CSV table of C-alpha atoms and ligand atoms in Angstrom, one decimal:
chain,number,residue,atom,x,y,z
A,128,MET,CA,34.7,-6.3,12.8
A,129,ALA,CA,33.0,-7.0,9.5
A,130,ALA,CA,30.6,-4.1,10.3
A,131,ALA,CA,33.6,-1.7,10.4
A,132,ALA,CA,34.6,-2.8,6.9
A,133,ALA,CA,31.1,-2.5,5.5
A,134,ALA,CA,30.3,0.9,7.1
A,135,GLY,CA,30.6,3.6,4.5
A,136,ALA,CA,32.4,1.3,2.1
A,137,GLY,CA,30.2,2.6,-0.7
A,138,ASP,CA,31.7,2.6,-4.1
A,139,ARG,CA,35.3,2.7,-3.0
A,140,PRO,CA,37.6,0.6,-5.1
A,141,ARG,CA,39.8,-1.8,-3.1
A,142,GLU,CA,42.4,-2.4,-5.8
A,143,PRO,CA,46.0,-1.5,-5.0
A,144,VAL,CA,46.9,2.2,-4.8
A,145,GLY,CA,50.2,1.6,-6.5
A,146,PRO,CA,51.6,-1.2,-8.8
A,147,VAL,CA,51.7,-4.5,-7.0
A,148,ALA,CA,53.0,-7.7,-8.5
A,149,ALA,CA,50.3,-10.3,-9.3
A,150,GLY,CA,49.4,-12.3,-6.2
A,151,ALA,CA,51.4,-10.0,-3.9
A,152,ARG,CA,49.7,-8.9,-0.7
A,153,ARG,CA,49.2,-5.2,-0.7
A,154,ARG,CA,51.4,-3.2,1.7
A,155,VAL,CA,49.3,-1.5,4.3
A,156,LEU,CA,50.0,2.2,4.0
A,157,LEU,CA,49.8,4.9,6.6
A,158,SER,CA,47.3,7.2,4.9
A,159,PRO,CA,46.8,6.5,1.2
A,160,PRO,CA,44.4,8.5,-1.0
A,161,ASP,CA,40.8,7.4,-0.9
A,162,VAL,CA,39.4,8.0,-4.4
A,163,GLY,CA,36.9,6.2,-6.5
A,164,PRO,CA,34.6,6.5,-9.6
A,165,ARG,CA,33.1,9.8,-8.5
A,166,GLU,CA,36.5,11.5,-8.4
A,167,ARG,CA,37.4,9.9,-11.8
A,168,ALA,CA,34.1,11.2,-13.3
A,169,ALA,CA,34.6,14.7,-11.9
A,170,LEU,CA,38.2,14.9,-13.3
A,171,LEU,CA,37.1,13.6,-16.8
A,172,ALA,CA,34.1,16.0,-16.8
A,173,ALA,CA,36.4,19.0,-16.2
A,174,PHE,CA,38.7,17.6,-18.9
A,175,ASP,CA,36.0,17.0,-21.4
A,176,GLY,CA,34.4,20.4,-20.7
A,177,GLY,CA,37.6,22.0,-21.9
A,178,TRP,CA,38.6,23.4,-18.5
A,179,ILE,CA,42.3,22.4,-18.7
A,180,ALA,CA,43.7,25.9,-18.4
A,181,PRO,CA,44.5,27.2,-14.9
A,182,VAL,CA,41.2,28.7,-13.8
A,183,GLY,CA,37.7,27.4,-14.4
A,184,PRO,CA,34.4,26.8,-12.7
A,185,ASP,CA,35.6,23.9,-10.5
A,186,LEU,CA,38.2,26.1,-8.9
A,187,ALA,CA,35.7,28.8,-7.8
A,188,ALA,CA,33.2,26.1,-6.8
A,189,PHE,CA,35.8,24.2,-4.7
A,190,GLU,CA,36.8,27.4,-3.0
A,191,ALA,CA,33.1,28.3,-2.2
A,192,ALA,CA,32.4,24.8,-0.9
A,193,VAL,CA,35.4,24.7,1.4
A,194,ALA,CA,34.6,28.2,2.7
A,195,ALA,CA,30.9,27.3,3.3
A,196,ARG,CA,31.7,24.2,5.3
A,197,THR,CA,34.3,26.0,7.3
A,198,GLY,CA,31.9,28.8,8.1
A,199,VAL,CA,34.1,31.6,6.6
A,200,ALA,CA,33.4,34.0,3.9
A,201,HIS,CA,36.3,33.7,1.5
A,202,ALA,CA,38.8,31.1,0.2
A,203,VAL,CA,41.6,30.9,-2.3
A,204,ALA,CA,42.8,27.5,-3.6
A,205,LEU,CA,46.6,27.1,-4.0
A,206,ALA,CA,49.2,24.6,-5.3
A,207,SER,CA,49.9,23.3,-1.7
A,208,GLY,CA,49.3,23.8,1.9
A,209,THR,CA,52.9,25.1,2.2
A,210,ALA,CA,52.2,27.8,-0.4
A,211,ALA,CA,49.0,28.7,1.5
A,212,ILE,CA,50.9,29.2,4.8
A,213,HIS,CA,53.6,31.1,3.0
A,214,LEU,CA,51.3,33.6,1.2
A,215,ALA,CA,49.0,34.0,4.2
A,216,LEU,CA,52.0,34.9,6.4
A,217,LEU,CA,53.2,37.5,3.9
A,218,GLU,CA,49.7,39.1,4.1
A,219,LEU,CA,50.0,39.0,7.9
A,220,GLY,CA,53.1,41.2,7.6
A,221,VAL,CA,55.8,38.5,8.0
A,222,GLY,CA,59.0,39.5,6.2
A,223,PRO,CA,62.7,39.8,6.7
A,224,GLY,CA,63.6,40.2,10.4
A,225,ALA,CA,60.2,39.0,11.6
A,226,ASP,CA,59.9,36.4,14.3
A,227,VAL,CA,56.9,33.9,14.0
A,228,LEU,CA,56.0,31.6,16.9
A,229,VAL,CA,55.4,28.1,15.7
A,230,PRO,CA,54.7,24.9,17.6
A,231,THR,CA,57.9,22.7,17.6
A,232,LEU,CA,55.8,19.5,17.2
A,233,THR,CA,54.6,19.8,13.6
A,234,PHE,CA,55.5,18.8,10.1
A,235,ALA,CA,58.4,20.9,8.7
A,236,ALA,CA,56.2,22.7,6.2
A,237,THR,CA,54.8,24.9,8.9
A,238,ALA,CA,58.3,26.2,9.8
A,239,ASN,CA,59.6,26.1,6.2
A,240,ALA,CA,56.8,28.5,5.1
A,241,VAL,CA,57.9,31.0,7.7
A,242,VAL,CA,61.3,31.0,6.2
A,243,HIS,CA,59.9,31.3,2.6
A,244,ALA,CA,58.1,34.4,3.8
A,245,GLY,CA,61.5,35.8,5.0
A,246,GLY,CA,60.7,35.3,8.8
A,247,ARG,CA,62.4,33.3,11.5
A,248,PRO,CA,60.4,30.4,13.1
A,249,CYS,CA,60.7,30.5,16.9
A,250,PHE,CA,59.5,27.3,18.5
A,251,VAL,CA,57.1,26.7,21.4
A,252,ASP,CA,56.5,23.3,22.9
A,253,ALA,CA,53.3,21.3,22.9
A,254,GLN,CA,51.2,20.5,25.9
A,255,ALA,CA,50.5,16.9,26.9
A,256,ALA,CA,46.7,17.6,27.0
A,257,ASP,CA,46.3,17.7,23.3
A,258,TRP,CA,49.8,17.5,21.8
A,259,ASN,CA,49.3,21.0,20.4
A,260,LEU,CA,50.8,24.5,21.0
A,261,SER,CA,50.9,25.0,24.8
A,262,PRO,CA,48.9,28.1,25.8
A,263,ASP,CA,51.0,28.3,29.0
A,264,LEU,CA,54.3,28.4,27.2
A,265,LEU,CA,52.9,30.7,24.5
A,266,ALA,CA,51.8,33.1,27.3
A,267,GLU,CA,55.3,33.0,28.9
A,268,GLU,CA,56.9,33.6,25.5
A,269,LEU,CA,54.5,36.5,24.6
A,270,ASP,CA,55.0,38.1,28.1
A,271,ASP,CA,58.8,37.9,27.8
A,272,ARG,CA,58.7,39.4,24.4
A,273,HIS,CA,56.3,42.1,25.5
A,274,ARG,CA,58.8,43.1,28.3
A,275,SER,CA,61.7,43.2,25.9
A,276,GLY,CA,59.8,44.8,23.0
A,277,ARG,CA,60.2,41.8,20.6
A,278,ARG,CA,56.7,41.3,19.5
A,279,PRO,CA,56.4,38.5,17.0
A,280,ALA,CA,54.9,39.2,13.6
A,281,ALA,CA,52.5,36.3,13.9
A,282,VAL,CA,51.7,33.1,15.7
A,283,VAL,CA,50.9,29.8,13.8
A,284,ALA,CA,49.0,27.2,15.7
A,285,VAL,CA,48.7,23.6,14.2
A,286,ASP,CA,45.8,21.2,14.6
A,287,LEU,CA,48.1,18.2,15.0
A,288,TYR,CA,46.9,14.9,13.6
A,289,GLY,CA,43.5,16.5,13.2
A,290,GLN,CA,42.9,17.8,16.7
A,291,CYS,CA,42.1,21.5,17.0
A,292,ALA,CA,44.4,23.4,19.4
A,293,ASP,CA,43.1,25.1,22.5
A,294,TYR,CA,41.8,28.2,20.7
A,295,ALA,CA,39.8,29.6,23.6
A,296,ARG,CA,43.2,30.4,25.2
A,297,ILE,CA,45.4,30.8,22.1
A,298,GLU,CA,43.0,33.3,20.4
A,299,ALA,CA,42.7,35.3,23.7
A,300,LEU,CA,46.5,35.5,24.1
A,301,CYS,CA,47.0,36.6,20.5
A,302,ALA,CA,44.3,39.2,20.9
A,303,GLU,CA,45.8,40.5,24.2
A,304,HIS,CA,49.2,40.8,22.6
A,305,GLU,CA,47.9,42.1,19.2
A,306,VAL,CA,49.6,39.4,17.3
A,307,PRO,CA,47.8,37.9,14.3
A,308,LEU,CA,47.1,34.1,14.5
A,309,LEU,CA,47.2,31.8,11.6
A,310,GLU,CA,45.6,28.3,11.9
A,311,ASP,CA,47.5,25.5,10.2
A,312,ALA,CA,44.6,23.1,9.8
A,313,ALA,CA,46.4,21.0,7.1
A,314,GLU,CA,45.6,17.8,9.0
A,315,ALA,CA,42.2,18.9,10.3
A,316,ILE,CA,39.6,19.5,7.6
A,317,GLY,CA,36.4,18.1,9.2
A,318,ALA,CA,37.4,18.6,12.8
A,319,THR,CA,35.6,20.8,15.3
A,320,GLY,CA,37.1,23.1,17.9
A,321,HIS,CA,36.1,25.6,20.6
A,322,GLU,CA,32.4,26.7,20.5
A,323,GLY,CA,31.6,24.2,17.7
A,324,ARG,CA,33.6,26.2,15.2
A,325,ALA,CA,35.1,24.3,12.3
A,326,ALA,CA,38.8,23.7,12.0
A,327,GLY,CA,40.2,26.4,9.7
A,328,SER,CA,37.9,29.1,11.1
A,329,PHE,CA,40.2,30.2,14.0
A,330,GLY,CA,42.6,33.1,14.0
A,331,VAL,CA,42.8,35.6,11.2
A,332,ALA,CA,43.0,32.9,8.5
A,333,GLY,CA,43.2,29.1,8.3
A,334,VAL,CA,45.0,26.8,5.9
A,335,PHE,CA,44.2,23.4,4.5
A,336,SER,CA,46.3,20.9,2.7
A,337,PHE,CA,45.0,18.5,0.0
A,338,ASN,CA,48.2,16.6,-0.4
A,339,GLY,CA,47.8,12.9,-1.3
A,340,ASN,CA,48.1,11.6,2.3
A,341,LYS,CA,45.7,14.1,3.9
A,342,LEU,CA,42.0,13.5,4.7
A,343,ILE,CA,40.9,14.6,1.3
A,344,THR,CA,43.2,15.2,-1.6
A,345,SER,CA,43.3,17.1,-4.9
A,346,SER,CA,46.4,15.0,-5.6
A,347,GLY,CA,48.3,18.1,-4.3
A,348,GLY,CA,46.9,21.4,-3.3
A,349,GLY,CA,46.0,23.8,-0.4
A,350,MET,CA,43.7,26.6,0.5
A,351,VAL,CA,43.6,29.8,2.6
A,352,VAL,CA,40.2,30.5,4.2
A,353,SER,CA,39.3,33.7,6.0
A,354,ASP,CA,36.5,36.2,6.8
A,355,ASP,CA,39.0,38.9,5.7
A,356,ARG,CA,38.2,39.5,2.1
A,357,ARG,CA,41.2,41.7,1.5
A,358,LEU,CA,43.6,39.1,2.8
A,359,VAL,CA,42.2,36.4,0.6
A,360,GLU,CA,42.2,38.6,-2.5
A,361,ARG,CA,45.8,39.6,-1.7
A,362,VAL,CA,46.8,36.0,-1.5
A,363,ARG,CA,45.1,35.3,-4.8
A,364,HIS,CA,47.0,38.2,-6.3
A,365,LEU,CA,50.4,37.1,-5.0
A,366,ALA,CA,49.7,33.6,-6.2
A,367,THR,CA,49.1,34.7,-9.8
A,368,GLN,CA,52.4,36.5,-10.3
A,369,ALA,CA,51.0,39.7,-8.7
A,370,ARG,CA,49.6,40.6,-12.2
A,371,GLU,CA,47.7,43.9,-12.2
A,372,PRO,CA,44.5,44.0,-14.3
A,373,ALA,CA,46.1,45.5,-17.4
A,374,ALA,CA,46.2,44.0,-20.9
A,375,HIS,CA,50.0,44.4,-20.9
A,376,TYR,CA,50.5,42.6,-17.6
A,377,GLU,CA,51.5,45.4,-15.2
A,378,HIS,CA,53.5,44.4,-12.1
A,379,LEU,CA,53.9,46.5,-9.0
A,380,GLU,CA,55.5,43.8,-6.9
A,381,VAL,CA,57.0,40.3,-7.1
A,382,GLY,CA,54.5,37.5,-7.1
A,383,TRP,CA,54.4,33.7,-7.2
A,384,ASN,CA,52.8,31.0,-9.4
A,385,GLN,CA,51.0,29.1,-6.8
A,386,ARG,CA,47.3,28.6,-7.9
A,387,LEU,CA,45.6,25.3,-7.9
A,388,SER,CA,44.6,24.1,-11.4
A,389,ASN,CA,41.0,23.7,-12.4
A,390,LEU,CA,41.4,20.0,-13.1
A,391,LEU,CA,42.8,19.3,-9.6
A,392,ALA,CA,40.0,21.5,-8.1
A,393,ALA,CA,37.5,19.2,-9.8
A,394,LEU,CA,39.1,16.3,-8.0
A,395,GLY,CA,39.1,18.2,-4.7
A,396,ARG,CA,35.5,19.1,-5.1
A,397,ALA,CA,34.5,15.4,-5.5
A,398,GLN,CA,36.5,14.5,-2.5
A,399,LEU,CA,34.9,17.2,-0.4
A,400,ASP,CA,31.5,15.7,-0.9
A,401,SER,CA,32.5,12.7,1.2
A,402,VAL,CA,34.8,14.4,3.8
A,403,ASP,CA,32.4,13.6,6.7
A,404,ASP,CA,32.3,9.9,5.7
A,405,LYS,CA,36.1,9.9,5.5
A,406,VAL,CA,36.5,11.5,8.9
A,407,ALA,CA,34.0,9.0,10.3
A,408,ARG,CA,36.0,6.1,8.9
A,409,ARG,CA,39.2,7.4,10.4
A,410,ARG,CA,37.5,7.9,13.7
A,411,ALA,CA,36.3,4.3,13.6
A,412,VAL,CA,39.8,3.1,12.8
A,413,ASN,CA,41.1,5.0,15.8
A,414,ALA,CA,38.3,3.8,18.1
A,415,ARG,CA,39.2,0.2,17.3
A,416,TYR,CA,42.9,0.7,18.0
A,417,ARG,CA,42.0,2.3,21.3
A,418,ALA,CA,39.6,-0.6,22.1
A,419,GLU,CA,42.1,-3.3,21.3
A,420,LEU,CA,45.4,-1.8,22.4
A,421,GLY,CA,44.5,0.9,24.8
A,422,GLY,CA,44.1,-1.4,27.8
A,423,ARG,CA,47.7,-2.7,27.7
A,424,PRO,CA,50.1,-1.4,30.4
A,425,GLY,CA,52.3,1.3,29.2
A,426,VAL,CA,50.3,2.0,26.0
A,427,ALA,CA,48.6,5.3,25.8
A,428,PHE,CA,46.6,7.3,23.2
A,429,PRO,CA,46.4,11.1,23.0
A,430,PRO,CA,43.9,12.4,25.6
A,431,ASP,CA,40.4,13.4,24.4
A,432,VAL,CA,39.8,17.1,24.8
A,433,ALA,CA,36.7,19.0,25.8
A,434,TRP,CA,36.5,21.4,22.9
A,435,GLY,CA,35.7,19.2,20.0
A,436,PRO,CA,36.4,15.9,18.1
A,437,SER,CA,39.6,15.3,16.1
A,438,THR,CA,39.6,14.0,12.6
A,439,ARG,CA,42.0,11.3,13.7
A,440,TRP,CA,44.0,12.0,10.6
A,441,LEU,CA,46.7,9.7,11.9
A,442,SER,CA,46.1,7.2,14.7
A,443,CYS,CA,48.9,7.8,17.2
A,444,LEU,CA,49.9,6.0,20.4
A,445,THR,CA,52.8,6.0,22.8
A,446,PHE,CA,54.8,3.1,24.3
A,447,ASP,CA,56.3,3.8,27.7
A,448,PRO,CA,59.5,1.7,27.5
A,449,ALA,CA,59.8,1.5,31.3
A,450,VAL,CA,56.5,-0.5,31.3
A,451,THR,CA,56.4,-2.2,27.9
A,452,GLY,CA,60.1,-3.0,27.7
A,453,ILE,CA,60.1,-1.7,24.1
A,454,GLY,CA,60.0,1.7,22.3
A,455,PRO,CA,58.2,2.7,19.2
A,456,GLU,CA,61.0,1.9,16.8
A,457,ALA,CA,60.8,-1.8,17.7
A,458,VAL,CA,57.1,-1.8,16.8
A,459,ARG,CA,57.7,0.2,13.6
A,460,LEU,CA,60.4,-2.3,12.4
A,461,ALA,CA,58.1,-5.3,13.2
A,462,LEU,CA,55.3,-3.7,11.3
A,463,ASP,CA,57.6,-2.9,8.4
A,464,ALA,CA,58.7,-6.5,8.3
A,465,ALA,CA,55.1,-7.5,8.0
A,466,ASP,CA,54.6,-5.1,5.1
A,467,ILE,CA,52.8,-2.4,7.2
A,468,GLU,CA,53.8,1.2,7.1
A,469,ALA,CA,54.1,3.1,10.4
A,470,ARG,CA,55.8,6.4,11.2
A,471,PRO,CA,57.3,8.1,14.2
A,472,ILE,CA,55.6,11.1,15.7
A,473,TRP,CA,56.9,14.3,14.0
A,474,LYS,CA,60.5,14.9,15.0
A,475,PRO,CA,60.3,18.3,16.9
A,476,MET,CA,61.5,21.2,14.8
A,477,HIS,CA,63.9,22.4,17.6
A,478,ARG,CA,65.6,19.0,17.1
A,479,GLN,CA,66.0,19.4,13.3
A,480,PRO,CA,69.5,20.2,12.3
A,481,VAL,CA,68.2,22.9,9.9
A,482,PHE,CA,66.5,24.8,12.8
A,483,ALA,CA,69.0,24.0,15.5
A,484,ALA,CA,70.0,27.6,16.0
A,485,HIS,CA,66.4,28.9,16.3
A,486,PRO,CA,65.0,30.1,19.6
A,487,ALA,CA,62.9,27.5,21.3
A,488,ARG,CA,60.8,27.6,24.5
A,489,VAL,CA,60.5,23.9,25.3
A,490,ASP,CA,59.7,21.9,28.4
A,491,GLY,CA,60.4,18.3,27.2
A,492,THR,CA,56.8,17.5,26.1
A,493,SER,CA,57.5,17.1,22.4
A,494,ASP,CA,60.8,15.3,23.1
A,495,ALA,CA,59.0,12.8,25.2
A,496,LEU,CA,56.2,12.3,22.5
A,497,PHE,CA,58.9,11.8,19.8
A,498,ALA,CA,60.8,9.3,21.9
A,499,THR,CA,57.7,7.2,22.6
A,500,GLY,CA,55.1,7.9,19.9
A,501,LEU,CA,54.1,6.0,16.7
A,502,CYS,CA,51.5,6.6,14.0
A,503,LEU,CA,49.7,3.5,12.8
A,504,PRO,CA,47.9,3.0,9.4
A,505,SER,CA,45.0,5.3,9.7
A,506,GLY,CA,43.5,5.8,6.2
A,507,SER,CA,39.8,5.8,5.4
A,508,THR,CA,40.4,2.8,3.0
A,509,LEU,CA,41.9,0.6,5.7
A,510,THR,CA,39.9,-2.7,5.8
A,511,ALA,CA,39.1,-4.6,8.9
A,512,ASP,CA,41.4,-7.4,7.8
A,513,GLU,CA,44.3,-5.0,7.3
A,514,GLN,CA,43.6,-3.5,10.7
A,515,ASP,CA,43.6,-7.0,12.2
A,516,ARG,CA,47.1,-7.5,10.8
A,517,VAL,CA,48.3,-4.2,12.3
A,518,ILE,CA,46.9,-5.0,15.7
A,519,ALA,CA,48.2,-8.5,15.7
A,520,VAL,CA,51.8,-7.3,15.0
A,521,VAL,CA,51.7,-4.6,17.7
A,522,ALA,CA,50.2,-7.1,20.2
A,523,ALA,CA,52.8,-9.7,19.4
A,524,VAL,CA,55.7,-7.2,19.9
A,525,LEU,CA,54.2,-6.1,23.2
A,526,ASP,CA,53.7,-9.8,24.3
A,527,GLY,CA,57.2,-10.8,23.3
A,528,ALA,CA,58.8,-7.8,25.1
A,529,ARG,CA,56.8,-8.0,28.4
A,530,PRO,CA,59.3,-8.2,31.3
B,896,LIG,C1,50.8,18.5,5.1
B,896,LIG,C2,51.1,19.6,6.1
B,896,LIG,C3,51.4,20.9,5.6
B,896,LIG,C4,51.8,21.2,4.2
B,896,LIG,O1,50.9,20.9,3.2
B,896,LIG,P1,51.3,20.5,1.7
B,896,LIG,O2,50.0,20.6,1.0
B,896,LIG,O3,51.9,19.2,1.8
B,896,LIG,O4,52.3,21.6,1.3
B,896,LIG,C5,51.6,21.9,6.5
B,896,LIG,N1,51.4,21.7,7.8
B,896,LIG,C6,51.0,20.5,8.3
B,896,LIG,C7,50.8,20.4,9.8
B,896,LIG,C8,50.9,19.4,7.5
B,896,LIG,O5,50.6,18.2,8.0
C-alpha cells in the first residue's frame, strides 16, 4: 500500500492538523482540510497585495474558475454553502408559505436553508440505488400535489457523499411539473453525473460548499453556479445588503451580508487547482476500503451507478447486524477508542426533532441506512498507515462479533 501513500503526495505537509502533544499519535480524522505551501502562498500574496477588504481579484477569479470547471456561465461566492442554498432558493421564489421538496437523507443545512428562506421543507426518501432522492417517490409526491393543487415552490436534490443524484429522471420530473430544481452539490465538487455533466450543473442552479471538511476548502465558504445570469446577479445583490448602485446606499429590499472575502477566495482558488488530485485520492481510499472490507459477509458499500463517478467525499459502508452480529455504533466506538474518528450516516431529517412535524414521503430506505451505516476516515491526506489502522480495527470488531 506504499504506492497509495506516494501517489499524489506532492508537497502536502503531514504535520498534525491541530495541536497535538509531543510524541502523541495523531488522531485519524474523518475529513480534515488538505492544505499546503501553495495555499499558504496564495493567502499571503492576497494579504501582501492589499486585498484584505471584502472584494478583490481573487474573488472574481475563484468564481470564474469554479464556473468554468462546472461548465456553467456564472457564479457568485458566498460565506457558506448554507447561505448559497438560502439565497438561491429566494431567487427561485421560495418564501413564506412555500413548500420545498428536500431529500430526508442529507445534512441539516439543506433543510435549514429552506426555513431561512421562509419555506417549509417537505421530505422525500432516498432510493437504495444511490442513497439520493428517489425519483419514484418524487414522482408520487409531485403527482399527488398536482392533483390537489399544492405545487411545491422548488425541489432540492442533494449529491450525497459526492454521488450525483439521478438527474435524468429528476430533471425530467421537475420540468414536467414546472418546478425549479436546485442542486445541492456541497459534497460533490469534482463529481460527474448524467451525460458527463459536472456536479453543480444540474437544475436551474447548483451550490457548492467550501467548509473545512469538504473536498476543497476556503476555510469556510460556498458558491451558487448557474447559466442564469439574472439569478446569479440577484444572489450577489442580496448577499451584499441589497445595496443599490447609489453613492448614498439606496435600499429597495432587505438583504444579507453573505459574501466570501477576497482572502478566503485566494485560499479557495489555490485549493481548486488540485481538486482532481484530491478527488482521485479519496477515490483511492474508498477503493481500498472496498477491496479489504467489501468481501466480508454482511458488509456492503453504496452501489455504483451508471451515470457517473462519485467524489467519495466520505467512504460509507453498512453493517447488516443479522449477519455481522454488530451494528455501526459498535464499530464507531471501537474506532474512537483507537483514536480514529468515524461518523454515522446522516440522521434522516424526518427523524430530527426540529422537523418532526414536517410532511415526509418515506419508505424506510433512509431509516435502514441510518440504522446500519457508518462513514470512515476519507480525507485526501489519509496515509496508508492510517488506513491500515482503520481497516484493522473494523476487521477486528467484525471477527470478534462473528456468530
Ligand atoms: C456541508 C453541506 C452543506 C452546507 O455547507 P456549509 O458551507 O457548511 O454551510 C449543505 N448541504 C450539504 C449536503 C452539505 O454536506
